[in-house]
Short mmCIF file of C-alpha atoms in Angstrom, two decimals:
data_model
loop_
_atom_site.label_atom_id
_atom_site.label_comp_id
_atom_site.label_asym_id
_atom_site.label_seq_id
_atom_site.Cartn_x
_atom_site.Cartn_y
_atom_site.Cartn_z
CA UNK A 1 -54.41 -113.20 34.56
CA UNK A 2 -50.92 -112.66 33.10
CA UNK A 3 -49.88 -111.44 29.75
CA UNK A 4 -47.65 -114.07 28.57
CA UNK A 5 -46.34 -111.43 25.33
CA UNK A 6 -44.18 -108.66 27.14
CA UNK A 7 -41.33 -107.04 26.05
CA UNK A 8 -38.03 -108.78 26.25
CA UNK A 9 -34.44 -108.40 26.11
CA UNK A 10 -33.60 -110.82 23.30
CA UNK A 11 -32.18 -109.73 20.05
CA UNK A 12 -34.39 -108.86 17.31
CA UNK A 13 -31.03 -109.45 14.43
CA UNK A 14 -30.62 -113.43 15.81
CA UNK A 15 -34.61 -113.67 16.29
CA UNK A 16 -35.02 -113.31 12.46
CA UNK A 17 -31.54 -115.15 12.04
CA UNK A 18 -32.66 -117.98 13.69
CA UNK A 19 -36.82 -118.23 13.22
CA UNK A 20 -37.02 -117.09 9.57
CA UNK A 21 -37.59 -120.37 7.53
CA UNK A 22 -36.45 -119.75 4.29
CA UNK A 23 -33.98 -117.26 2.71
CA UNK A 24 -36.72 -115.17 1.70
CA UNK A 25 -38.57 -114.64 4.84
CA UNK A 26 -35.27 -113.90 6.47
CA UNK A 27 -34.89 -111.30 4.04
CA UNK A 28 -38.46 -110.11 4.11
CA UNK A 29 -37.87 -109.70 8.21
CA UNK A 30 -34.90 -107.43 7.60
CA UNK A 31 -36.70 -105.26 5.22
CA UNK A 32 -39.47 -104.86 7.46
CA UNK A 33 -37.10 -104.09 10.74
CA UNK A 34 -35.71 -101.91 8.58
CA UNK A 35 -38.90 -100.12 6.94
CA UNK A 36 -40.90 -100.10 10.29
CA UNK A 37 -38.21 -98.53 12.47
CA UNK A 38 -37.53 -95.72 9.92
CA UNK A 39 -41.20 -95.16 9.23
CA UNK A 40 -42.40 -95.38 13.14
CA UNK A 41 -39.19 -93.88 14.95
CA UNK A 42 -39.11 -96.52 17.22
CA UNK A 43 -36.15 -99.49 17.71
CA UNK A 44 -37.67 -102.65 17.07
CA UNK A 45 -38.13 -104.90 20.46
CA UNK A 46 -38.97 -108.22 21.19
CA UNK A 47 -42.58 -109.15 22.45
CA UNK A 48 -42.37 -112.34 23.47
CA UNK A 49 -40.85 -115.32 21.61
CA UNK A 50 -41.74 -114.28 18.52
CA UNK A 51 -43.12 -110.53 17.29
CA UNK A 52 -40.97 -107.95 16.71
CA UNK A 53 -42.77 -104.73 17.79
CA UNK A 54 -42.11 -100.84 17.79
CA UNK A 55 -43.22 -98.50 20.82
CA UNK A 56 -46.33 -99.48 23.00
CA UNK A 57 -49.33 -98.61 24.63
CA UNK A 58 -50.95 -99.47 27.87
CA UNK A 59 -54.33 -101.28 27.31
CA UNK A 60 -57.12 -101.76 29.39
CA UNK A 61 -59.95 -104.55 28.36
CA UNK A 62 -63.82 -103.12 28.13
CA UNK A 63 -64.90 -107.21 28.55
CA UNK A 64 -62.56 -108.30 31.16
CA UNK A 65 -60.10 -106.93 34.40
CA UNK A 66 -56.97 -108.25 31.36
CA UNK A 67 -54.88 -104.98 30.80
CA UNK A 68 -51.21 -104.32 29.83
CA UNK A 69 -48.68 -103.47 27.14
CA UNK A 70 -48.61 -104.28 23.78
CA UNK A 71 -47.02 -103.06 20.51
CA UNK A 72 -48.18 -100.05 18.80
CA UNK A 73 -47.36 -102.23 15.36
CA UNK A 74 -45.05 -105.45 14.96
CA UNK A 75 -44.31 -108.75 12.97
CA UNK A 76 -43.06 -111.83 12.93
CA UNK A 77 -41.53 -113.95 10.53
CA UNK A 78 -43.82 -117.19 10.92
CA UNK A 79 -43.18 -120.29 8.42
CA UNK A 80 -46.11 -119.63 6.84
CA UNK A 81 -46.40 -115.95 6.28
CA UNK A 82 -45.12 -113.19 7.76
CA UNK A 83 -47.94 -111.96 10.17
CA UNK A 84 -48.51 -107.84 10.25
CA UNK A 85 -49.67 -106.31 13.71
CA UNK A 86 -50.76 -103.27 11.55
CA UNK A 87 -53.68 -103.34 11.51
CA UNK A 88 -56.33 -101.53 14.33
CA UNK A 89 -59.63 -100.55 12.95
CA UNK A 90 -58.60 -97.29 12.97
CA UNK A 91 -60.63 -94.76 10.22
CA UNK A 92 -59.89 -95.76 6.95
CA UNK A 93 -58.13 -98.34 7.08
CA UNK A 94 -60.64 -100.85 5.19
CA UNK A 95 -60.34 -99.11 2.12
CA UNK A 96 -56.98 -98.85 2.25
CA UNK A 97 -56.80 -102.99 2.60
CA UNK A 98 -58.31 -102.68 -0.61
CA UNK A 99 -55.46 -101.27 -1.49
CA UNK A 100 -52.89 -103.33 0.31
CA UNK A 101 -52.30 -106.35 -2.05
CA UNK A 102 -52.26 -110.04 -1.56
CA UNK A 103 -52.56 -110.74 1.73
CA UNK A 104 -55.17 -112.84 4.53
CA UNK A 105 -56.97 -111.79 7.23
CA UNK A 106 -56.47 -113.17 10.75
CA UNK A 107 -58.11 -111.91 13.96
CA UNK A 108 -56.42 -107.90 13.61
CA UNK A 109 -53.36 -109.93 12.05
CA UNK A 110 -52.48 -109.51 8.08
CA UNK A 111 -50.77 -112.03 6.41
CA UNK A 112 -48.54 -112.07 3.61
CA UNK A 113 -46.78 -114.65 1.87
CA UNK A 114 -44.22 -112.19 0.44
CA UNK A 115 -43.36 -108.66 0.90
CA UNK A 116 -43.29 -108.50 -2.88
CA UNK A 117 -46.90 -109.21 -2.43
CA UNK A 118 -47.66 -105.87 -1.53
CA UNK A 119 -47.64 -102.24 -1.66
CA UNK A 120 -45.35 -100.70 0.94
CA UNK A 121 -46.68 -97.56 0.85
CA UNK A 122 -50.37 -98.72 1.54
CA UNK A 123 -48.82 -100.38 4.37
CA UNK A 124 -46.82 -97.61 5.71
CA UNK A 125 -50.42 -96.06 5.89
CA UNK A 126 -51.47 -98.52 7.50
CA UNK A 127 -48.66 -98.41 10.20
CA UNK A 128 -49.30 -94.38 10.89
CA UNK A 129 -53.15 -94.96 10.81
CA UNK A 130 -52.66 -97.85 14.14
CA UNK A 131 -50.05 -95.40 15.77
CA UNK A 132 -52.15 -92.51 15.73
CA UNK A 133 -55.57 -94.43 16.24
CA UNK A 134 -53.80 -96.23 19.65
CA UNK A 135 -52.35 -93.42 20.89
CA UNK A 136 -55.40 -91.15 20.67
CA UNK A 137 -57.25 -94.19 22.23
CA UNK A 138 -54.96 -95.02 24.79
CA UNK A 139 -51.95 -92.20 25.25
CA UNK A 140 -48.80 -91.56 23.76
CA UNK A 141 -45.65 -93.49 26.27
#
């Protein structure tokens, strides 16, 4: 089976030029390029058509023969919400979701309306929490 979300080439800047709905998502999407790629050290890259992600991991599947590369942490700017790949399981990181603000759950995928919605420094927990929890798991690249 092939992983149809690798890393590609394109241009994070005219991804979230283009794909950001509104004004405010556009600007939520630079704040977060910004914020993520200070916090993790890592240029942003495209996954895909549409997540933004910062340094990877190689994965291997305990259910299935699916492995590959994926982001350590990412976003995207969707119409709806901007969707956080922050989020891993790792120790601790229920309570601090607690923490986190206004936001949804998907399946490992947070979403938030607004930035504004929530506390950037519960999230910037978050985002060291995944990167240390996937590395341990899986190796540092």
């Amino acid at each position: 089976m092939t992983i149809k979300t690798t890393q590609t080439q394109h241009s994070v800047e005219d991804f979230i030029e283009a794909f950001a709905a509104t004004p405010q998502k556009k600007q939520d999407g630079f704040e977060l390029l910004k914020l993520m790629k200070a916090h993790t050290g890592y240029d942003p890259k495209m996954w895909g058509p549409s997540i933004i992600g910062f340094g990877s991991y190689h994965y291997k599947s305990e259910r299935s023969r699916q492995e590959g590369d994926w982001p350590l942490v990412g976003f995207s700017p969707r119409k709806a919400a901007l969707s956080l790949y922050v989020y891993s399981g790792a120790p601790g990181q229920e309570e601090l979701l607690k923490q986190l603000g206004k936001f949804t759950m998907g399946k490992g995928c947070i979403y938030v309306k607004k930035l504004t919605d929530i506390h950037i420094d519960v999230l910037k927990e978050m985002i060291s929490g995944t990167i240390d929890f996937l590395e341990a798991k899986w190796g540092k690249q």
